[in-house]
XYZ file of C-alpha atoms in Angstrom:
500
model
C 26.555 13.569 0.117
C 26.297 12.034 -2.972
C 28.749 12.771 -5.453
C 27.686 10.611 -8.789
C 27.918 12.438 -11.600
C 24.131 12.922 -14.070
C 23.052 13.672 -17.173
C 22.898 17.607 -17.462
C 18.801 17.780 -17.828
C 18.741 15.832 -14.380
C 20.172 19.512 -12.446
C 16.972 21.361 -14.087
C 14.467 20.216 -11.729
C 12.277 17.047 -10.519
C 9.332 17.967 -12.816
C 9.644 16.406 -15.355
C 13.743 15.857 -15.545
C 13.713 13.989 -12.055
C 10.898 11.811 -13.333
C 12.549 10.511 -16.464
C 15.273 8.151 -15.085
C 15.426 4.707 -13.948
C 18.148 4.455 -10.617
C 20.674 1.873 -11.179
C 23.599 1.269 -9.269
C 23.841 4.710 -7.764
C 23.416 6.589 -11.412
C 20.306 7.777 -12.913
C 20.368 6.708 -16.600
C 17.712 6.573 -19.562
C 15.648 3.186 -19.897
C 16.878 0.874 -22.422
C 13.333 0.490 -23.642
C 13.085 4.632 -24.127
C 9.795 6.147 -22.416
C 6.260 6.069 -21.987
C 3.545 8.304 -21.432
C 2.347 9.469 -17.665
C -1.684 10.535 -17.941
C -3.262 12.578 -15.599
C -5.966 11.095 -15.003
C -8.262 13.936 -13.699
C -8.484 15.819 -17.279
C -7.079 12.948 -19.637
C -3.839 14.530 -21.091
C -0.256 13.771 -21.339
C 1.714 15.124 -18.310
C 4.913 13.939 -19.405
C 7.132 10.704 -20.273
C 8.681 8.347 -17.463
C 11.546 6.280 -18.184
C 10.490 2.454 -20.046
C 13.488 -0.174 -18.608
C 13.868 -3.640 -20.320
C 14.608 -7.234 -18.788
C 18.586 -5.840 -19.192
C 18.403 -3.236 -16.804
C 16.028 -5.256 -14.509
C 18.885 -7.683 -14.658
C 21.968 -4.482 -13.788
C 19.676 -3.214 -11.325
C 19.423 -7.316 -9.343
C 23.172 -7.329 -9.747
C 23.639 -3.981 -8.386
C 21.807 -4.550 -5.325
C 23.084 -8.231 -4.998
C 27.131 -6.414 -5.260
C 26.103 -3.892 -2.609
C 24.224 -6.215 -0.230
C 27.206 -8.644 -0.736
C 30.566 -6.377 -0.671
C 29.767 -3.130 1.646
C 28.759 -2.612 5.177
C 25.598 -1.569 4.806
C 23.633 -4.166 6.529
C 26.231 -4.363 9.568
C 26.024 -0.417 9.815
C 23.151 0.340 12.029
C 24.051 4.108 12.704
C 25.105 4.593 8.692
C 21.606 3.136 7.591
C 19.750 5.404 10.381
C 21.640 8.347 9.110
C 20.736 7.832 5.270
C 17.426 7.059 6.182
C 16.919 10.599 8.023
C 18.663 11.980 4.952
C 15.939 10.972 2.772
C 13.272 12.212 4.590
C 14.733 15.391 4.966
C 15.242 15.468 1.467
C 11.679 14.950 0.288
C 10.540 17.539 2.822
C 12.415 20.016 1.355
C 10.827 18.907 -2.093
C 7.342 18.221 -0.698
C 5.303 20.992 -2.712
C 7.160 19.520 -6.122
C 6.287 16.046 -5.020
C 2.770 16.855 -4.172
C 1.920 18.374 -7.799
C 3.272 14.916 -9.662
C 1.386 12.884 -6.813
C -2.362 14.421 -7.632
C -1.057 14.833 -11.347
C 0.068 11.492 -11.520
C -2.679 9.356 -9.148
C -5.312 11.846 -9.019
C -5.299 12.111 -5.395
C -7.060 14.769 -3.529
C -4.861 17.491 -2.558
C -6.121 17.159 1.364
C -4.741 13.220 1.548
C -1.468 14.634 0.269
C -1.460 15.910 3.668
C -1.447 12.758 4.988
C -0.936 9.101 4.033
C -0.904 10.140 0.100
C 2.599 11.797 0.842
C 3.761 13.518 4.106
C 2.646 10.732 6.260
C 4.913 8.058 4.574
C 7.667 10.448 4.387
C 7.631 11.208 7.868
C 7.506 7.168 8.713
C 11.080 6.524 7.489
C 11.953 8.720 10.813
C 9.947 5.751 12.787
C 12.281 3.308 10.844
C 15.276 4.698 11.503
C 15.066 5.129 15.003
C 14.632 1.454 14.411
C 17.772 0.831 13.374
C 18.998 2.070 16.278
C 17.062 0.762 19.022
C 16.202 -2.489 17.579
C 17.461 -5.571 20.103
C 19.852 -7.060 17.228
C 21.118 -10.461 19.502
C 18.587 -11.850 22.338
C 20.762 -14.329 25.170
C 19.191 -17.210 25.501
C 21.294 -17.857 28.491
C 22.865 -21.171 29.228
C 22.042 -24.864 29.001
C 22.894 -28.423 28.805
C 22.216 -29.801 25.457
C 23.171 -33.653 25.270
C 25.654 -32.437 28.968
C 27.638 -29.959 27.267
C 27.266 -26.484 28.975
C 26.263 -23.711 26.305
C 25.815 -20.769 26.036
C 23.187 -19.174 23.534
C 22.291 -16.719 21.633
C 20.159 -15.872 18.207
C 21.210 -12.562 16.344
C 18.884 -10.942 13.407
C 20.752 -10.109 10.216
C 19.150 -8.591 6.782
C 17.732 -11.334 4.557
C 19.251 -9.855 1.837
C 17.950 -8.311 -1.828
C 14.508 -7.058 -1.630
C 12.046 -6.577 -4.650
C 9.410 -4.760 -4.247
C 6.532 -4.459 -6.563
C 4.036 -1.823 -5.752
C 0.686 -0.609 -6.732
C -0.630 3.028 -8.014
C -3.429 3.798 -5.559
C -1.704 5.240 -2.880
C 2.045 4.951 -4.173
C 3.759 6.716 -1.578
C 2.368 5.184 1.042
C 3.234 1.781 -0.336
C 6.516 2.438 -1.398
C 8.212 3.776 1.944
C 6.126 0.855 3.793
C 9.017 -1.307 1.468
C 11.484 0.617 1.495
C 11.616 2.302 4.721
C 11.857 -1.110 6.921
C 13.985 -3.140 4.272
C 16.551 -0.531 4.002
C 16.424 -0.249 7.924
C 16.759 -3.883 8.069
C 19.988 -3.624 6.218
C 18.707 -5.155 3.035
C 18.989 -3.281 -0.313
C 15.797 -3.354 -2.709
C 14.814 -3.336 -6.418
C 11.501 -1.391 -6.489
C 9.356 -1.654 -9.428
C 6.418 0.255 -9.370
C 2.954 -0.032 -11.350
C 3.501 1.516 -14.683
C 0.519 4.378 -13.678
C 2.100 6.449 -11.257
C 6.117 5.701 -12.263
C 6.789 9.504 -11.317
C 6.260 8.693 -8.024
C 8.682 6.437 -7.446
C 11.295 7.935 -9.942
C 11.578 11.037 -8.535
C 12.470 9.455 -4.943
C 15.415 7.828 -6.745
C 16.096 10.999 -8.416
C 16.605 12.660 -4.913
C 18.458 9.479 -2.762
C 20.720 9.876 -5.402
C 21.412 13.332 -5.653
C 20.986 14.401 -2.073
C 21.494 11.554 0.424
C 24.867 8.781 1.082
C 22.948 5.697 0.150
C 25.395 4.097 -1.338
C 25.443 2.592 -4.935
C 23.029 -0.314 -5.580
C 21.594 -0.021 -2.038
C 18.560 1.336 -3.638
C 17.340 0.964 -6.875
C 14.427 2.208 -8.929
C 13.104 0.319 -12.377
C 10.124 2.018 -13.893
C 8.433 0.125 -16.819
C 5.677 -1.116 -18.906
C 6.727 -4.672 -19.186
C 4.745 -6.400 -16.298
C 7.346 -9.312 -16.745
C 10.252 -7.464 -14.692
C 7.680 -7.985 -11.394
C 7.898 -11.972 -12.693
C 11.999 -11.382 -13.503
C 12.179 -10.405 -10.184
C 10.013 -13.160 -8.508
C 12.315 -15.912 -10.471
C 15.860 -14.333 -9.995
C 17.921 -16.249 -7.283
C 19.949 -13.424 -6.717
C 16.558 -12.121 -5.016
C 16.148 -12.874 -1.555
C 12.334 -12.029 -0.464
C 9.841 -10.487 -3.064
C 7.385 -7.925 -1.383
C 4.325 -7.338 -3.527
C 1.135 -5.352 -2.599
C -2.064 -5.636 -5.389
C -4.796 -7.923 -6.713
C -5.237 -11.227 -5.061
C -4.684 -13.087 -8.075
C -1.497 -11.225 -9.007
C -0.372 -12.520 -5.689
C -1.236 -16.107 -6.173
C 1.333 -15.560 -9.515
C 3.847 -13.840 -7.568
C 3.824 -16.556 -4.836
C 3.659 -19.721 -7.282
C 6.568 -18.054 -9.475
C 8.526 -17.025 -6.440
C 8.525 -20.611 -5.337
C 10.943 -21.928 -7.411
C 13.493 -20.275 -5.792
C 12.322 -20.712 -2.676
C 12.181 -16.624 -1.751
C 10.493 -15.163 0.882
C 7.375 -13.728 0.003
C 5.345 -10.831 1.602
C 1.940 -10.700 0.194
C -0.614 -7.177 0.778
C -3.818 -7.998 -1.262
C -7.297 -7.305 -1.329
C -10.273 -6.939 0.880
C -13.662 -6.502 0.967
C -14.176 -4.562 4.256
C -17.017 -4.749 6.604
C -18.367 -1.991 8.309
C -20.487 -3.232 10.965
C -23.537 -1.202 11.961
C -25.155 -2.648 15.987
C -28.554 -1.661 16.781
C -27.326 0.364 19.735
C -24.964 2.911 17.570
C -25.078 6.352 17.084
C -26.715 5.430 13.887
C -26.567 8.547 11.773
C -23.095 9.353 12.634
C -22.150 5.446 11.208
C -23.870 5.450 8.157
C -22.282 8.896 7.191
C -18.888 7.980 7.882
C -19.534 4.548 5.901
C -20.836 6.784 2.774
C -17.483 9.094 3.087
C -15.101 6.427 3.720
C -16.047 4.463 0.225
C -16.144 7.706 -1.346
C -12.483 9.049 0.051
C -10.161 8.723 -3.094
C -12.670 7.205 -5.296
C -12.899 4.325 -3.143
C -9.208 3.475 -4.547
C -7.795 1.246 -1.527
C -7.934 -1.747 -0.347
C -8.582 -1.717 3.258
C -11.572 0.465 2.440
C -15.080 -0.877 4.154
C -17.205 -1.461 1.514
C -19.701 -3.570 2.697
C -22.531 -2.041 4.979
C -23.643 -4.192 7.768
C -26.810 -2.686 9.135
C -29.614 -4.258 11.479
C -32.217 -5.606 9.439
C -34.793 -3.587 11.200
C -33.520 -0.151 10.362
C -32.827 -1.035 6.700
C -33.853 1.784 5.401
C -33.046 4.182 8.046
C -29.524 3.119 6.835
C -30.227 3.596 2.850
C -31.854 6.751 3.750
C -28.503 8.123 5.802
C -25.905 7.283 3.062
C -27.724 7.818 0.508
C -28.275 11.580 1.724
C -24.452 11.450 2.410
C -23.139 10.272 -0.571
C -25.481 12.337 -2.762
C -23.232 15.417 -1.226
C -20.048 14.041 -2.149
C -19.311 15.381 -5.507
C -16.654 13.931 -7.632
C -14.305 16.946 -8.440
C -10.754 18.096 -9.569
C -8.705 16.614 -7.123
C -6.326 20.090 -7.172
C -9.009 21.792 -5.421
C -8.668 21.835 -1.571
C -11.726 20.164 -0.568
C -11.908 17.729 -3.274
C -12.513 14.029 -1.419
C -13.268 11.974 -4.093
C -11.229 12.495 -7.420
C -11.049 9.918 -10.560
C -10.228 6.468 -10.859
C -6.758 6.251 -11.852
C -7.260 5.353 -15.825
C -10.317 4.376 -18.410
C -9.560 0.944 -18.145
C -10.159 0.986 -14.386
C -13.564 3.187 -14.856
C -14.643 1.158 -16.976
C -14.647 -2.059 -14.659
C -16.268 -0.240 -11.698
C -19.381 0.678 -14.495
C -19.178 -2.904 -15.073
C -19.656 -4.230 -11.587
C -22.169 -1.210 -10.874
C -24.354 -2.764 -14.062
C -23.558 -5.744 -12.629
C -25.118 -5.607 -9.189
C -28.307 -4.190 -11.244
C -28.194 -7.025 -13.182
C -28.261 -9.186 -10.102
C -31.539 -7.708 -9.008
C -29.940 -4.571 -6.871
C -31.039 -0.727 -6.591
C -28.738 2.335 -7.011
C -29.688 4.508 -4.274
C -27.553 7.393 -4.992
C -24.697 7.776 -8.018
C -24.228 4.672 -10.474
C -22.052 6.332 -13.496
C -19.622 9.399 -14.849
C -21.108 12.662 -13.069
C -23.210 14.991 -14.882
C -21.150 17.815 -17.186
C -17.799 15.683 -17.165
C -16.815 15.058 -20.530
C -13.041 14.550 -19.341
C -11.200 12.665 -16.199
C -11.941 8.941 -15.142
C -14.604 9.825 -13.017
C -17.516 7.454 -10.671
C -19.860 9.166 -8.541
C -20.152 7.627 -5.140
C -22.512 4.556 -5.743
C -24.842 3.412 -3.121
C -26.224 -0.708 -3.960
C -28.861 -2.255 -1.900
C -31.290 -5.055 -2.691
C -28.635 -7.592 -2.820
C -27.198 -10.302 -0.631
C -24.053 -10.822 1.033
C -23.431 -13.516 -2.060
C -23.842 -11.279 -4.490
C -20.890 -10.785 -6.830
C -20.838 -6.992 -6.110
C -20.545 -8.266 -2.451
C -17.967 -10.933 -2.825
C -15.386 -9.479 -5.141
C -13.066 -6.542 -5.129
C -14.441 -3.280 -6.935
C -11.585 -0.888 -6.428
C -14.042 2.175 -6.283
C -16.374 3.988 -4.501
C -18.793 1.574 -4.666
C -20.968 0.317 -1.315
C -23.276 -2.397 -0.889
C -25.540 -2.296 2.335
C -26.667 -5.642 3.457
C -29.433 -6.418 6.281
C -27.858 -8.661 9.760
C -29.859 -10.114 11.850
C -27.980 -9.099 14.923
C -24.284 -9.009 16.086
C -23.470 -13.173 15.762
C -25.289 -12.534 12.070
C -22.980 -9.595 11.400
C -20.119 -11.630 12.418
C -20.815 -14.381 10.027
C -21.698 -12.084 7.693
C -18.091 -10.077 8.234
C -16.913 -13.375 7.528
C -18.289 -14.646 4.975
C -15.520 -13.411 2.348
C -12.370 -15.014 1.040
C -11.057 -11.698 2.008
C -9.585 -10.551 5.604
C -8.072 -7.022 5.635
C -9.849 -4.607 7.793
C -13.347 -3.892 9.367
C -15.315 -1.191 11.213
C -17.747 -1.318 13.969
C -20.116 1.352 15.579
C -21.737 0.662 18.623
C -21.885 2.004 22.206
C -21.719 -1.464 24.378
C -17.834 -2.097 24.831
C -19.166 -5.885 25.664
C -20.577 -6.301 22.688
C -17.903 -4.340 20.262
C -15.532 -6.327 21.700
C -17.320 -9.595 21.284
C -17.254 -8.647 17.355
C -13.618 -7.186 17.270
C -12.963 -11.181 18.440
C -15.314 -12.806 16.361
C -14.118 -11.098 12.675
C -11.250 -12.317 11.304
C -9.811 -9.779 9.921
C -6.251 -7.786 10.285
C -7.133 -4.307 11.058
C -10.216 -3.472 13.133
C -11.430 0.260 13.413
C -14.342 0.911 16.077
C -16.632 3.650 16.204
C -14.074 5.794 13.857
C -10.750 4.850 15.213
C -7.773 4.848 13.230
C -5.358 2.389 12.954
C -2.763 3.579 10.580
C 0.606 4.592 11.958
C 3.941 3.584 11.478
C 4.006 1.551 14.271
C 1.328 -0.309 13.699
C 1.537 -3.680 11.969
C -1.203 -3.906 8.476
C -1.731 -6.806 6.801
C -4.613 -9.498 6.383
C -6.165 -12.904 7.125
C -6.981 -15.299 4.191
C -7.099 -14.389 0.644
C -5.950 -10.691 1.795
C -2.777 -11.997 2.321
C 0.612 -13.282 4.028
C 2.884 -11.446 6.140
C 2.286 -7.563 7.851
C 3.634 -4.177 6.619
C 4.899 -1.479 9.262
C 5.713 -1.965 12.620
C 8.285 -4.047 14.011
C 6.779 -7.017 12.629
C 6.773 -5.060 9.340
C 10.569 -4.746 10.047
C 10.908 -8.396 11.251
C 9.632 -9.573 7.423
C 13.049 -8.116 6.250
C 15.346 -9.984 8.960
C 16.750 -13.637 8.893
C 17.540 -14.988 12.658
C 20.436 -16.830 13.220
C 21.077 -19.027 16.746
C 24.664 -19.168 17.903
C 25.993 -21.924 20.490
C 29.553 -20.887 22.407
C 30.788 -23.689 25.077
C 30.129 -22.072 28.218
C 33.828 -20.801 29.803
């Protein structure tokens, strides 16, 4: 076990102690920059104060992880980095119900998701990468040949690309975070993470416990929590930084990628999307249009890979309006503490106040709110939307083109399935998609046909561990979990022996 030495408030507990520290080279120390306020976002107040780091200890954090990459064995250790990575997950389990009270505090996330991929899923995944590790094929023979007459033998081996920094969003934090660190530290890279200045607790207090309770060794992992959105660009530019992993906006990405070039790093891009969900005439069509009204709805509509536009058949128009609207009506925007709670607030005023603007937007562009459309009745506190339901508008509608970030659906007529197709596809986006029907011909004839990187149909769910996420087009480059998740985080090398 660890056996760094803290500052005496950091034995009193993760709430808030745990929360208040950056993790730097194996020690947990105060931000050079002092601290900033954490909001909860569900009733407006000041939880508590996170720690506020500065360009210097962006820059000790890079050189920590650059020393340990550089001078241990930690990316030639397979077992070791197995080991600590079991370690870790053991150790948040035994501090889930702490880490579940900063999560809703923190991102206002419904207590039931906390059950699931707001917090106990993604803990549970770094067992999936550390069995990795293990079982990973490291060198692949290649055999022998004759290159130019001289016999060869050949052989490529995969080795850790090297320093990691990963930027991360605040919608589903967890999640995000051990899809980074999870594979990279399995990979044998060590990582800078720098999460979005909303939720720092959430990241904090996982450095708080790899340091206290696990053998990660110094610099391996390090956490920088901050205001300053220029330590995401300090990392981007740093050569010492070998592949940048970022998840967020689309046009964030563009900066990370065009900054990141001058170095030449890797980049791993997880953007945006603007979801179909693909009605066919010969669906179960009640059951679809509820379970489009409660997926937009789930967690204020705050992820990406949400489906938020409805593709219906033009015929049954307002059949469709008719279901979701009676669904979403019943969907009640509550205190996310409470067990049943699905959809809780938007994660701050700033972001409430941009899905308001896109809602009076889409009126403004000639639509109809069906159901919802501002703050629910008798909240005077939290960063509440009530599940909005748009119709009356085109697919090239801004409220159709462009990322809201909340629970905010547009339903669009097709004019059959090569219609809902082109529809599907007519987005600069490519993350994820639904379809309900009951003719595997035909569902599989538009599983083909969108271009998109996840496909659900008729309610099936693709997140795991072991499946690879990521997107086509503007959504962006590279996947996320999985073994091709893992692969991001590996360099291959191709070895040539004369053959004896």
């Amino acid at each position: 076990m660890s056996t760094a030495t803290h500052p005496p408030e950091e034995t009193a507990g993760l709430v808030p102690d745990g929360t208040s520290r950056l993790l730097i080279d194996g020690q947990l120390v105060p931000g050079s920059g002092g601290t900033f306020a954490v909001t909860d976002p569900t009733t407006e107040e000041v939880v508590g104060h996170a720690a506020d780091a500065t360009a210097a200890d962006m820059d000790a954090a890079i050189a920590a992880a650059r020393t340990a990459f550089d001078t241990t064995t930690w990316s030639t250790d397979h077992t070791f980095r197995a080991h600590c990575l079991r370690q870790l997950r053991d150790a948040l389990q035994g501090h889930i119900e702490e880490l579940r009270d900063i999560t809703i505090a923190e991102v206002g996330a419904p207590r039931m998701l906390t059950s699931g991929p707001q917090l106990e899923g993604p803990i549970a995944d770094l067992g999936y990468f550390a069995d990795l590790a293990e079982s990973y094929s490291w060198r692949t023979d290649l055999g022998q040949a004759s290159p130019m007459g001289m016999p060869t033998t050949r052989y490529t081996q995969r080795e850790a690309i090297g320093v990691v920094g990963a930027i991360t969003p605040w919608n589903f934090p967890h999640q995000i975070n051990f899809a980074k660190i999870g594979p990279a530290l399995a990979a044998g890279c060590t990582v800078v993470l720098k999460p979005a200045p909303d939720t720092p607790w959430c990241a904090a207090v996982v450095g708080a416990i790899a340091a206290r309770e696990t053998d990660i060794p110094a610099g391996v992992l390090n956490v920088v929590t901050s205001t300053d959105h220029q330590l995401g660009a300090q990392l981007c530019t740093d050569p010492r930084v070998d592949l940048v992993s970022f998840t967020g906006s689309t046009d964030t990405g563009r900066r990370v990628m065009a900054t990141a070039a001058a170095s030449l790093k890797k980049v791993f891009l997880e953007l945006g999307g603007k979801s179909a969900f693909i009605v066919l005439d010969d669906a179960d069509f009640p059951s679809a249009c509820a379970m489009a009204g409660i997926g937009v709805s789930i967690h204020a509509g705050q992820g990406c890979a949400i489906t938020t536009r409805l593709l219906v058949p033009r015929e049954r128009y307002d059949e469709a309006i008719a279901a979701v609207r009676d669904t979403m009506a019943g969907i009640v925007p509550d205190d996310p503490r409470r067990g049943g709670t699905m959809c809780g607030p938007l994660i701050s005023a700033v972001q409430r106040d941009r899905v308001q603007s896109y809602i009076d937007l889409a009126v403004a562009e000639g639509g109809t709110v069906e159901v919802g459309g501002g703050r629910p009745a008798g909240r005077k506190k939290g960063f509440f939307i009530e599940p909005t339901l748009i119709s009356g508008l085109d697919n090239s509608s801004r409220a159709a083109q462009e990322e809201i970030f909340g629970p905010v659906l547009v339903v669009i007529p097709h004019d059959g399935d090569d219609d809902a197709i082109r529809l599907a596809n007519d987005s600069a986006y490519g993350l994820s998609g639904m379809v309900y029907g009951t003719d595997p011909a035909r569902i599989q004839h538009v599983v083909d046909g969108v271009r998109t990187g996840t496909m659900g149909v008729n309610g099936g769910v693709w997140y795991s561990a072991d499946v690879p996420f990521g997107g086509y087009k503007a959504s962006g480059i590279g996947r996320e979990m999985g073994v091709a998740g893992f692969e991001e985080y590996l360099e291959t090398k191709s070895v040539a022996t004369p053959a004896g």
